[in-house]
Amino acid sequence: MRICIVGTGYVGLVSGACFADWGHNVTCVDANREKIAILNNGGLPIYEPGLAEITTINMKRKRLSFSTDLKSSVRNADAVFIAVGTPSRPGDGHADLSCVYAVAQEIAPALQDGVVIVVKSTVPVGTCDEVERLISGSRSHVNFRVASNPEFLRAGAAVGDFRRPDRVIIGGERSACDRVADIYRPFLADGTPFVYTARRSAELIKYASNAFLATKIAYINEIADLCERIGADVQDVAKGMGLDSRIGPQFLNAGPGFGGSCFPKDTLALIKMAEDVETPMRIVESVFTTNERRKRAMARKIVSALGSPLLGKTIALLGLTFKANTDDMREAPSISLIRGLCDMGAHIRAHDPVAVDQTMLPMEITYCPSPYEAAEDADVLVVITEWEQFRTLDLWRLKRAMRTPIVLDLRAVYSAEMMTLAGFRYYRLGAAHLVPSTPALSRPIPPIRRLRVNGSGSHGNGASRKPKPQRQISATTNERAPA
Ligand code: NAD
């Protein structure tokens, strides 16, 4: 099939390269000339494991090309995918759909009869309807259909995710769905579930999924804070929870808060979408605000680990991207952390293994080419991103480079035993030892009160138990919960 992909970013480029690898004829278009020039010269504008190989080989096979000429690329296409960015709109947090609608208007005059427009960008419910309306407005005589096909790949594992998705979601009328399903034909053979639904449901599936995953992260982060206060270890708690097949182990890694180009803006867009129809989403609202607060709170954890104010201290940061295996810095927790540390008068030395967009970082930081250089004369070293190479660092060399051997591990990259053996004072998020130096913990830890659990608890369905008349008491706040 002849496919045009508009927007050659993390989603557009990976989708285009993978479609071409299946034998489709793909043109990836982008308005960014520099990006297209890099690709046409055999380079990659983003870091994504495994992408270089499939891009190069399919360019050689003449199945994958790159262009800035939208109209001529669309003219002969059987399917046009829209994969442009949908960031938060500055000021109000709604998804900014200006790029999606600009593409719809730009492609309209060049569309051929029978074409399917596939919206792959993450867009609020009703966007496909609007795309259809915009195109019909300027090309009422052309026969086209609009389908929704949200993407679930993760930056850093994008190629693998695209090739082995948990499901393919396609929203739209039957003939449009069939055309899109035909593009994904290799999955039909390997048993990947296809969900055919209405466009509005497909659009919402993406937001509902992302908000759910964000909730899981925010939840385990809250449990991590609790662990620090009451003498439990979040690593063990998460393991114990994750082995429950109803919960699962994924997205239960406590950390400095979720970031990246999707979860923060998608949770916010869902909140705004719901507000517009007067159906507030209180859980998602809380997830969003607690996550923002958490990112800012990480600076205080460093004060706790160090046991003294940060003024004039040197802090080594390992990892800057929002997670490992990506160069994506959008909404990375490191950004708000660095701002907080600079405000407290600390000097920052940082290292990240892949090229990062340093324009997003405050100018004051010293960017170092290796972890050991970042650690030079540092009063504390903080692991922000779980890059694999940090696990195998020469710990003795790292320690020798530092002024004081204190490590705060926000990603549970190291084991406490190993770090102690290497002579570090080692702190990990969600472990009780992080708290003793915080001012709040100069008070003794209150005794842990037993919770009264109502009859319909988590074991079985509670049908055989007699409901207890007492009210449930919160052990931490003493607030009365509803009976
Ligand atoms: P991105 O910013 O990496 O890429 C978007 C590209 O679109 C940019 O290169 C930009 O120059 C281009 N563009 C913008 N307007 C254009 C126009 N009028 N004509 C041609 N090109 C134009 O974005 P991304 O991370 O690939 O995300 C794209 C969409 O996919 C978003 O809606 C995002 O929420 C969603 N998504 C992203 C991920 C992810 O991990 N990055 C995963 C799933 C879904």
Short mmCIF file of C-alpha atoms and ligand atoms in Angstrom, two decimals:
data_model
loop_
_atom_site.label_atom_id
_atom_site.label_comp_id
_atom_site.label_asym_id
_atom_site.label_seq_id
_atom_site.Cartn_x
_atom_site.Cartn_y
_atom_site.Cartn_z
CA MET A 1 0.00 0.00 0.00
CA ARG A 2 1.16 3.58 -0.60
CA ILE A 3 1.31 5.33 2.74
CA CYS A 4 2.08 8.94 3.58
CA ILE A 5 2.91 9.78 7.19
CA VAL A 6 2.68 13.41 8.18
CA GLY A 7 4.87 14.23 11.18
CA THR A 8 8.22 12.42 11.30
CA GLY A 9 8.83 12.40 15.04
CA TYR A 10 9.04 9.50 17.50
CA VAL A 11 5.70 8.07 16.36
CA GLY A 12 5.72 9.00 12.66
CA LEU A 13 9.26 7.88 11.96
CA VAL A 14 8.99 4.58 13.84
CA SER A 15 5.59 3.78 12.27
CA GLY A 16 6.87 4.71 8.80
CA ALA A 17 10.03 2.62 9.10
CA CYS A 18 8.09 -0.39 10.42
CA PHE A 19 5.36 -0.12 7.73
CA ALA A 20 8.10 0.02 5.07
CA ASP A 21 9.74 -3.01 6.66
CA TRP A 22 6.49 -4.92 6.04
CA GLY A 23 6.67 -4.01 2.36
CA HIS A 24 4.50 -0.89 2.19
CA ASN A 25 5.67 2.07 0.16
CA VAL A 26 6.08 4.88 2.69
CA THR A 27 6.81 8.59 2.46
CA CYS A 28 7.39 10.37 5.77
CA VAL A 29 6.76 14.10 5.60
CA ASP A 30 7.78 16.76 8.06
CA ALA A 31 7.60 20.53 8.13
CA ASN A 32 11.01 20.58 9.82
CA ARG A 33 13.51 20.81 6.95
CA GLU A 34 16.49 20.06 9.16
CA LYS A 35 14.93 16.77 10.30
CA ILE A 36 14.22 15.67 6.74
CA ALA A 37 17.74 16.67 5.61
CA ILE A 38 19.29 14.55 8.41
CA LEU A 39 17.15 11.56 7.36
CA ASN A 40 17.91 11.99 3.66
CA ASN A 41 21.61 12.06 4.53
CA GLY A 42 21.32 8.70 6.29
CA GLY A 43 21.18 10.05 9.85
CA LEU A 44 18.49 9.94 12.55
CA PRO A 45 17.10 13.04 14.25
CA ILE A 46 16.12 11.04 17.37
CA TYR A 47 17.70 8.35 19.49
CA GLU A 48 15.63 5.16 19.41
CA PRO A 49 17.22 1.69 19.74
CA GLY A 50 16.88 -0.44 16.58
CA LEU A 51 15.49 2.37 14.43
CA ALA A 52 18.66 3.12 12.44
CA GLU A 53 18.82 -0.41 11.04
CA ILE A 54 15.28 -0.60 9.67
CA THR A 55 15.41 2.97 8.40
CA THR A 56 18.63 2.42 6.46
CA ILE A 57 17.65 -0.91 4.95
CA ASN A 58 14.22 0.28 3.80
CA MET A 59 15.64 3.46 2.31
CA LYS A 60 18.03 1.26 0.34
CA ARG A 61 15.13 -0.91 -0.80
CA LYS A 62 13.40 2.30 -1.98
CA ARG A 63 10.38 1.60 0.22
CA LEU A 64 11.00 4.49 2.62
CA SER A 65 11.56 8.10 1.63
CA PHE A 66 11.46 11.48 3.36
CA SER A 67 10.12 14.77 2.13
CA THR A 68 9.00 18.24 3.11
CA ASP A 69 6.60 18.39 0.17
CA LEU A 70 3.29 17.48 1.76
CA LYS A 71 1.00 17.91 -1.23
CA SER A 72 2.93 15.76 -3.68
CA SER A 73 3.54 13.08 -1.03
CA VAL A 74 -0.19 12.88 -0.28
CA ARG A 75 -1.33 12.93 -3.92
CA ASN A 76 -0.82 9.22 -4.63
CA ALA A 77 -1.34 7.85 -1.15
CA ASP A 78 -3.95 5.19 -0.30
CA ALA A 79 -3.65 6.10 3.38
CA VAL A 80 -2.43 9.30 5.05
CA PHE A 81 -1.42 9.01 8.70
CA ILE A 82 -1.42 12.15 10.82
CA ALA A 83 1.29 11.79 13.50
CA VAL A 84 2.06 15.38 14.42
CA GLY A 85 2.52 16.58 18.00
CA THR A 86 -0.43 17.42 20.27
CA PRO A 87 1.26 19.17 23.22
CA SER A 88 -0.55 20.98 26.02
CA ARG A 89 -1.95 24.29 24.89
CA PRO A 90 -0.08 27.00 26.79
CA GLY A 91 -2.31 28.64 29.35
CA ASP A 92 -5.20 26.18 29.65
CA GLY A 93 -3.77 22.65 29.32
CA HIS A 94 -6.15 21.44 26.59
CA ALA A 95 -4.48 19.43 23.83
CA ASP A 96 -3.19 21.84 21.21
CA LEU A 97 -4.67 20.55 17.95
CA SER A 98 -3.41 23.33 15.72
CA CYS A 99 -0.89 21.04 13.95
CA VAL A 100 -3.51 18.31 13.37
CA TYR A 101 -6.00 20.76 11.88
CA ALA A 102 -3.30 22.54 9.84
CA VAL A 103 -2.37 19.18 8.28
CA ALA A 104 -6.06 18.39 7.54
CA GLN A 105 -6.42 21.71 5.72
CA GLU A 106 -3.12 21.38 3.90
CA ILE A 107 -3.71 17.86 2.58
CA ALA A 108 -7.35 18.40 1.52
CA PRO A 109 -6.63 19.81 -1.96
CA ALA A 110 -4.24 16.95 -2.83
CA LEU A 111 -6.21 13.90 -1.66
CA GLN A 112 -7.09 11.24 -4.19
CA ASP A 113 -10.47 9.51 -4.33
CA GLY A 114 -10.83 6.59 -1.90
CA VAL A 115 -8.06 7.70 0.46
CA VAL A 116 -8.25 6.98 4.20
CA ILE A 117 -6.99 9.60 6.64
CA VAL A 118 -5.74 7.90 9.80
CA VAL A 119 -5.31 10.01 12.92
CA LYS A 120 -2.46 8.45 14.91
CA SER A 121 -1.69 11.47 17.06
CA THR A 122 -3.20 11.35 20.56
CA VAL A 123 -6.25 13.57 20.20
CA PRO A 124 -9.33 14.42 22.29
CA VAL A 125 -12.66 12.86 21.49
CA GLY A 126 -14.26 14.51 18.48
CA THR A 127 -11.01 15.44 16.71
CA CYS A 128 -11.54 12.93 13.88
CA ASP A 129 -15.01 14.41 13.35
CA GLU A 130 -13.44 17.85 13.02
CA VAL A 131 -10.74 16.58 10.64
CA GLU A 132 -13.52 15.12 8.48
CA ARG A 133 -15.46 18.38 8.60
CA LEU A 134 -12.40 20.45 7.62
CA ILE A 135 -11.54 18.24 4.65
CA SER A 136 -15.16 18.03 3.45
CA GLY A 137 -15.32 21.82 3.66
CA SER A 138 -12.63 22.28 1.06
CA ARG A 139 -13.05 19.04 -0.99
CA SER A 140 -16.74 18.18 -0.88
CA HIS A 141 -16.52 16.07 -4.05
CA VAL A 142 -13.64 13.80 -3.00
CA ASN A 143 -14.46 10.41 -1.55
CA PHE A 144 -12.44 9.95 1.65
CA ARG A 145 -12.85 8.43 5.12
CA VAL A 146 -11.29 9.28 8.46
CA ALA A 147 -10.22 6.62 10.98
CA SER A 148 -8.69 6.77 14.43
CA ASN A 149 -5.69 4.55 15.16
CA PRO A 150 -4.02 5.67 18.39
CA GLU A 151 -0.45 4.62 19.01
CA PHE A 152 0.80 2.95 22.20
CA LEU A 153 4.54 2.66 21.59
CA ARG A 154 6.90 3.84 24.33
CA ALA A 155 9.89 6.08 23.63
CA GLY A 156 13.01 4.01 24.22
CA ALA A 157 11.33 0.76 23.20
CA ALA A 158 9.39 2.12 20.25
CA VAL A 159 10.44 -0.30 17.51
CA GLY A 160 9.79 -3.39 19.64
CA ASP A 161 6.48 -1.99 20.87
CA PHE A 162 5.34 -1.15 17.35
CA ARG A 163 6.21 -4.62 16.10
CA ARG A 164 4.67 -6.43 19.06
CA PRO A 165 1.72 -4.39 20.26
CA ASP A 166 -0.68 -5.68 22.90
CA ARG A 167 -3.52 -4.64 20.59
CA VAL A 168 -4.34 -2.54 17.55
CA ILE A 169 -7.18 -0.08 18.03
CA ILE A 170 -9.06 1.08 14.95
CA GLY A 171 -12.03 3.42 15.13
CA GLY A 172 -14.26 4.37 12.25
CA GLU A 173 -16.73 3.02 9.79
CA ARG A 174 -16.26 -0.52 8.53
CA SER A 175 -14.63 0.21 5.16
CA ALA A 176 -12.14 2.62 6.74
CA CYS A 177 -11.30 0.08 9.47
CA ASP A 178 -10.75 -2.62 6.85
CA ARG A 179 -8.26 -0.45 4.98
CA VAL A 180 -6.32 0.31 8.16
CA ALA A 181 -6.44 -3.35 9.26
CA ASP A 182 -5.01 -4.30 5.88
CA ILE A 183 -1.97 -2.13 6.57
CA TYR A 184 -1.44 -4.07 9.82
CA ARG A 185 -1.97 -7.42 8.08
CA PRO A 186 1.18 -9.06 9.58
CA PHE A 187 -0.51 -8.78 13.02
CA LEU A 188 -3.66 -10.52 11.81
CA ALA A 189 -1.56 -13.60 11.16
CA ASP A 190 0.20 -13.61 14.55
CA GLY A 191 -2.92 -13.31 16.68
CA THR A 192 -2.55 -9.72 17.88
CA PRO A 193 -5.98 -8.58 19.07
CA PHE A 194 -7.69 -5.97 16.90
CA VAL A 195 -10.33 -3.77 18.50
CA TYR A 196 -12.74 -2.23 16.01
CA THR A 197 -14.83 0.50 17.47
CA ALA A 198 -16.33 3.93 16.92
CA ARG A 199 -13.89 6.79 16.37
CA ARG A 200 -14.82 8.49 19.64
CA SER A 201 -14.21 5.33 21.64
CA ALA A 202 -10.86 4.79 19.91
CA GLU A 203 -9.81 8.33 20.74
CA LEU A 204 -10.78 7.86 24.37
CA ILE A 205 -9.07 4.45 24.69
CA LYS A 206 -5.71 6.17 24.30
CA TYR A 207 -6.33 8.78 27.01
CA ALA A 208 -8.00 6.32 29.35
CA SER A 209 -5.04 3.95 29.01
CA ASN A 210 -2.38 6.59 29.58
CA ALA A 211 -4.20 8.08 32.55
CA PHE A 212 -4.55 4.61 34.08
CA LEU A 213 -0.83 3.91 33.73
CA ALA A 214 -0.01 7.34 35.13
CA THR A 215 -2.28 6.55 38.07
CA LYS A 216 -0.37 3.35 38.76
CA ILE A 217 2.90 5.27 38.86
CA ALA A 218 1.49 8.04 41.06
CA TYR A 219 0.06 5.41 43.37
CA ILE A 220 3.32 3.51 43.90
CA ASN A 221 5.11 6.83 44.40
CA GLU A 222 2.69 7.68 47.18
CA ILE A 223 3.28 4.23 48.69
CA ALA A 224 7.04 4.93 48.47
CA ASP A 225 6.61 8.09 50.54
CA LEU A 226 4.64 6.12 53.08
CA CYS A 227 7.33 3.42 53.18
CA GLU A 228 9.94 6.04 54.04
CA ARG A 229 7.84 7.12 57.02
CA ILE A 230 6.76 3.81 58.46
CA GLY A 231 9.77 1.59 57.98
CA ALA A 232 8.76 -0.43 54.93
CA ASP A 233 10.56 -0.88 51.60
CA VAL A 234 8.72 0.02 48.40
CA GLN A 235 10.76 -2.43 46.36
CA ASP A 236 9.38 -5.33 48.38
CA VAL A 237 5.89 -3.82 48.53
CA ALA A 238 5.80 -3.35 44.75
CA LYS A 239 7.08 -6.88 44.19
CA GLY A 240 4.44 -8.30 46.49
CA MET A 241 1.72 -6.28 44.78
CA GLY A 242 2.91 -6.96 41.24
CA LEU A 243 2.79 -10.73 41.66
CA ASP A 244 -0.97 -10.43 41.97
CA SER A 245 -2.10 -11.15 38.43
CA ARG A 246 -4.93 -8.64 38.80
CA ILE A 247 -2.34 -5.90 39.39
CA GLY A 248 0.76 -6.95 37.43
CA PRO A 249 4.33 -5.74 37.96
CA GLN A 250 4.48 -3.06 35.28
CA PHE A 251 4.42 0.64 36.16
CA LEU A 252 5.09 -0.12 39.81
CA ASN A 253 8.58 1.36 39.90
CA ALA A 254 8.71 4.21 42.38
CA GLY A 255 10.62 7.19 41.04
CA PRO A 256 10.85 10.96 40.85
CA GLY A 257 7.47 11.32 39.11
CA PHE A 258 6.34 10.57 35.57
CA GLY A 259 7.51 12.80 32.74
CA GLY A 260 7.94 12.56 29.00
CA SER A 261 5.92 13.78 26.09
CA CYS A 262 2.78 11.76 26.88
CA PHE A 263 1.65 11.12 30.47
CA PRO A 264 1.78 14.71 31.80
CA LYS A 265 0.08 16.29 28.79
CA ASP A 266 -2.36 13.41 28.22
CA THR A 267 -3.59 13.32 31.83
CA LEU A 268 -4.05 17.07 31.69
CA ALA A 269 -5.86 16.90 28.34
CA LEU A 270 -8.20 14.21 29.72
CA ILE A 271 -8.97 16.39 32.73
CA LYS A 272 -9.74 19.35 30.46
CA MET A 273 -11.83 17.23 28.08
CA ALA A 274 -13.90 15.98 31.02
CA GLU A 275 -14.25 19.48 32.48
CA ASP A 276 -15.66 20.66 29.14
CA VAL A 277 -18.54 18.21 29.50
CA GLU A 278 -18.93 18.84 33.24
CA THR A 279 -17.78 15.36 34.25
CA PRO A 280 -14.77 16.10 36.45
CA MET A 281 -12.21 13.31 36.76
CA ARG A 282 -11.13 13.68 40.36
CA ILE A 283 -8.78 10.68 40.38
CA VAL A 284 -6.90 11.88 37.31
CA GLU A 285 -6.80 15.44 38.67
CA SER A 286 -5.18 14.15 41.82
CA VAL A 287 -2.70 12.04 39.84
CA PHE A 288 -1.66 15.08 37.82
CA THR A 289 -1.22 17.42 40.78
CA THR A 290 0.52 14.92 43.05
CA ASN A 291 2.93 14.13 40.23
CA GLU A 292 3.81 17.80 39.69
CA ARG A 293 4.31 18.19 43.43
CA ARG A 294 6.47 15.08 43.57
CA LYS A 295 8.87 16.32 40.90
CA ARG A 296 9.43 19.48 42.94
CA ALA A 297 9.74 17.50 46.19
CA MET A 298 12.81 15.59 44.96
CA ALA A 299 15.10 18.52 45.87
CA ARG A 300 14.00 18.13 49.51
CA LYS A 301 14.93 14.44 49.41
CA ILE A 302 18.45 15.50 48.43
CA VAL A 303 18.57 17.86 51.42
CA SER A 304 17.50 14.88 53.58
CA ALA A 305 20.18 12.62 52.15
CA LEU A 306 22.86 15.26 52.57
CA GLY A 307 21.62 16.31 55.99
CA SER A 308 22.44 19.98 55.36
CA PRO A 309 21.34 22.92 53.16
CA LEU A 310 22.39 22.85 49.52
CA LEU A 311 23.88 26.35 49.32
CA GLY A 312 27.34 26.05 47.76
CA LYS A 313 27.15 22.25 47.51
CA THR A 314 28.06 20.37 44.35
CA ILE A 315 25.49 17.85 43.16
CA ALA A 316 26.23 15.22 40.54
CA LEU A 317 23.23 14.09 38.51
CA LEU A 318 23.29 10.83 36.56
CA GLY A 319 20.69 10.78 33.81
CA LEU A 320 18.62 13.67 32.55
CA THR A 321 16.12 12.14 30.13
CA PHE A 322 12.67 11.27 31.45
CA LYS A 323 13.52 7.58 31.23
CA ALA A 324 16.27 5.33 29.90
CA ASN A 325 16.91 4.56 26.21
CA THR A 326 15.52 7.81 24.91
CA ASP A 327 16.87 11.29 24.23
CA ASP A 328 13.44 12.78 24.97
CA MET A 329 13.70 15.53 27.57
CA ARG A 330 10.09 16.72 27.40
CA GLU A 331 8.68 17.14 30.93
CA ALA A 332 11.65 15.19 32.37
CA PRO A 333 11.68 15.25 36.21
CA SER A 334 15.33 16.36 35.96
CA ILE A 335 14.22 19.77 34.65
CA SER A 336 12.17 20.78 37.70
CA LEU A 337 14.72 19.14 40.00
CA ILE A 338 17.59 21.16 38.49
CA ARG A 339 15.56 24.36 38.78
CA GLY A 340 14.88 23.62 42.46
CA LEU A 341 18.54 22.82 43.16
CA CYS A 342 19.79 25.95 41.39
CA ASP A 343 17.29 28.04 43.40
CA MET A 344 18.79 26.56 46.58
CA GLY A 345 22.25 27.66 45.50
CA ALA A 346 23.70 24.27 44.50
CA HIS A 347 26.19 23.71 41.68
CA ILE A 348 25.10 20.99 39.27
CA ARG A 349 27.34 18.63 37.33
CA ALA A 350 25.33 16.27 35.12
CA HIS A 351 25.84 13.40 32.74
CA ASP A 352 23.44 11.58 30.42
CA PRO A 353 24.58 8.82 28.03
CA VAL A 354 22.78 10.15 24.95
CA ALA A 355 22.82 13.59 23.45
CA VAL A 356 20.23 15.65 25.27
CA ASP A 357 18.47 18.83 24.37
CA GLN A 358 20.44 21.03 26.71
CA THR A 359 18.40 24.07 25.72
CA MET A 360 15.75 22.73 28.11
CA LEU A 361 18.14 22.89 31.06
CA PRO A 362 19.18 25.94 33.10
CA MET A 363 22.41 27.41 31.74
CA GLU A 364 24.20 27.18 35.08
CA ILE A 365 24.77 23.42 35.00
CA THR A 366 28.01 21.78 33.93
CA TYR A 367 27.33 19.03 31.42
CA CYS A 368 29.97 16.28 31.75
CA PRO A 369 30.95 13.63 29.17
CA SER A 370 31.14 10.79 31.73
CA PRO A 371 29.60 9.83 35.08
CA TYR A 372 33.03 9.98 36.73
CA GLU A 373 33.56 13.56 35.60
CA ALA A 374 30.09 14.47 36.84
CA ALA A 375 31.02 12.98 40.23
CA GLU A 376 34.16 15.12 40.62
CA ASP A 377 34.14 16.91 44.00
CA ALA A 378 30.42 16.20 44.39
CA ASP A 379 28.87 16.33 47.85
CA VAL A 380 26.09 14.00 46.75
CA LEU A 381 25.36 11.98 43.62
CA VAL A 382 21.76 11.53 42.48
CA VAL A 383 20.63 8.86 40.01
CA ILE A 384 17.66 10.30 38.10
CA THR A 385 17.38 8.01 35.07
CA GLU A 386 17.71 4.22 35.09
CA TRP A 387 20.27 3.92 32.27
CA GLU A 388 21.64 0.37 32.16
CA GLN A 389 25.25 1.58 32.02
CA PHE A 390 24.92 3.20 35.46
CA ARG A 391 24.51 -0.25 37.00
CA THR A 392 27.98 -1.30 35.94
CA LEU A 393 29.96 1.79 36.92
CA ASP A 394 33.26 1.36 38.74
CA LEU A 395 31.92 2.28 42.19
CA TRP A 396 35.35 2.72 43.76
CA ARG A 397 36.37 5.15 41.03
CA LEU A 398 33.09 6.99 41.47
CA LYS A 399 33.65 7.24 45.20
CA ARG A 400 37.23 8.46 44.81
CA ALA A 401 35.99 11.28 42.54
CA MET A 402 33.46 12.57 45.07
CA ARG A 403 34.08 14.93 47.98
CA THR A 404 31.63 13.01 50.19
CA PRO A 405 30.43 9.56 49.13
CA ILE A 406 26.67 10.03 49.39
CA VAL A 407 24.34 8.55 46.78
CA LEU A 408 20.62 9.16 46.44
CA ASP A 409 19.14 6.61 44.06
CA LEU A 410 15.78 7.74 42.68
CA ARG A 411 15.44 4.65 40.43
CA ALA A 412 16.63 1.72 42.54
CA VAL A 413 19.53 1.13 40.19
CA TYR A 414 21.87 -0.15 42.92
CA SER A 415 21.60 -2.57 45.80
CA ALA A 416 22.05 -1.16 49.27
CA GLU A 417 24.48 -3.98 50.18
CA MET A 418 26.76 -3.30 47.21
CA MET A 419 26.80 0.45 47.81
CA THR A 420 27.50 0.09 51.50
CA LEU A 421 30.29 -2.35 50.71
CA ALA A 422 31.78 0.20 48.32
CA GLY A 423 31.76 2.72 51.17
CA PHE A 424 28.85 4.94 50.15
CA ARG A 425 26.18 6.41 52.37
CA TYR A 426 23.37 5.12 50.20
CA TYR A 427 19.75 6.27 50.13
CA ARG A 428 17.00 4.93 47.93
CA LEU A 429 13.48 6.28 47.34
CA GLY A 430 10.88 4.39 49.27
CA ALA A 431 13.24 2.90 51.82
CA ALA A 432 13.00 3.80 55.48
CA HIS A 433 16.61 4.96 55.78
CA LEU A 434 15.93 8.02 53.60
CA VAL A 435 13.95 9.82 56.27
CA PRO A 436 15.84 9.98 59.58
CA SER A 437 17.50 13.28 58.81
CA THR A 438 14.28 15.03 57.69
CA PRO A 439 13.00 17.58 60.23
CA ALA A 440 9.64 15.79 60.50
CA LEU A 441 11.36 12.65 61.65
CA SER A 442 13.00 14.22 64.64
CA ARG A 443 9.65 13.20 66.15
CA PRO A 444 9.31 9.49 66.89
CA ILE A 445 7.46 7.45 64.30
CA PRO A 446 3.91 7.04 65.62
CA PRO A 447 2.90 3.50 66.51
CA ILE A 448 1.22 1.73 63.63
CA ARG A 449 -2.42 1.24 64.39
CA ARG A 450 -4.32 -1.74 63.16
CA LEU A 451 -6.87 -0.95 60.52
CA ARG A 452 -10.37 -2.22 60.92
CA VAL A 453 -11.37 -3.64 57.60
CA ASN A 454 -14.98 -3.77 56.52
CA GLY A 455 -16.48 -7.11 55.57
CA SER A 456 -16.17 -6.64 51.82
CA GLY A 457 -12.39 -6.50 51.92
CA SER A 458 -9.93 -7.58 49.27
CA HIS A 459 -10.02 -11.29 50.08
CA GLY A 460 -12.62 -13.02 47.99
CA ASN A 461 -15.92 -11.30 47.48
CA GLY A 462 -16.71 -11.08 51.19
CA ALA A 463 -20.14 -12.63 50.62
CA SER A 464 -19.86 -15.01 53.58
CA ARG A 465 -18.64 -12.35 56.00
CA LYS A 466 -20.97 -10.36 58.14
CA PRO A 467 -20.58 -6.63 57.48
CA LYS A 468 -19.18 -4.94 60.55
CA PRO A 469 -21.04 -1.94 61.85
CA GLN A 470 -17.92 0.08 62.84
CA ARG A 471 -16.66 2.92 60.75
CA GLN A 472 -13.29 2.51 59.08
CA ILE A 473 -10.59 4.65 60.66
CA SER A 474 -7.61 5.91 58.71
CA ALA A 475 -4.45 4.90 60.56
CA THR A 476 -2.45 7.91 59.41
CA THR A 477 -4.87 10.80 59.62
CA ASN A 478 -7.50 9.67 62.10
CA GLU A 479 -10.08 10.97 59.66
CA ARG A 480 -13.32 9.10 59.60
CA ALA A 481 -13.97 7.43 56.29
CA PRO A 482 -17.55 6.95 55.14
CA ALA A 483 -19.14 3.84 56.56
P1 NAD B 1 7.20 14.71 17.79
O1 NAD B 1 7.18 16.10 18.32
O2 NAD B 1 8.40 13.87 18.01
O3 NAD B 1 6.95 14.74 16.21
C1 NAD B 1 5.94 15.50 15.61
C2 NAD B 1 6.46 15.97 14.26
O4 NAD B 1 5.40 16.59 13.54
C3 NAD B 1 7.57 17.01 14.36
O5 NAD B 1 8.72 16.54 13.70
C4 NAD B 1 7.00 18.24 13.68
O6 NAD B 1 7.98 18.99 12.96
C5 NAD B 1 5.97 17.61 12.76
N1 NAD B 1 4.93 18.53 12.30
C6 NAD B 1 4.20 19.41 13.03
N2 NAD B 1 3.34 20.07 12.22
C7 NAD B 1 3.52 19.60 10.98
C8 NAD B 1 2.93 19.88 9.71
N3 NAD B 1 1.96 20.80 9.57
N4 NAD B 1 3.36 19.21 8.63
C9 NAD B 1 4.35 18.30 8.74
N5 NAD B 1 4.95 17.98 9.91
C10 NAD B 1 4.54 18.63 11.01
O7 NAD B 1 5.90 14.01 18.35
P2 NAD B 1 5.73 12.46 18.74
O8 NAD B 1 6.36 12.21 20.04
O9 NAD B 1 6.06 11.63 17.57
O10 NAD B 1 4.15 12.42 18.98
C11 NAD B 1 3.23 12.52 17.93
C12 NAD B 1 1.85 12.17 18.46
O11 NAD B 1 1.84 10.81 18.89
C13 NAD B 1 1.42 12.99 19.66
O12 NAD B 1 0.04 13.21 19.60
C14 NAD B 1 1.76 12.11 20.83
O13 NAD B 1 0.96 12.36 21.96
C15 NAD B 1 1.47 10.73 20.26
N6 NAD B 1 2.24 9.65 20.87
C16 NAD B 1 3.54 9.82 21.21
C17 NAD B 1 4.26 8.77 21.76
C18 NAD B 1 5.71 8.94 22.17
O14 NAD B 1 6.23 8.09 22.88
N7 NAD B 1 6.40 9.97 21.74
C19 NAD B 1 3.63 7.53 21.96
C20 NAD B 1 2.30 7.37 21.57
C21 NAD B 1 1.61 8.44 21.03
#
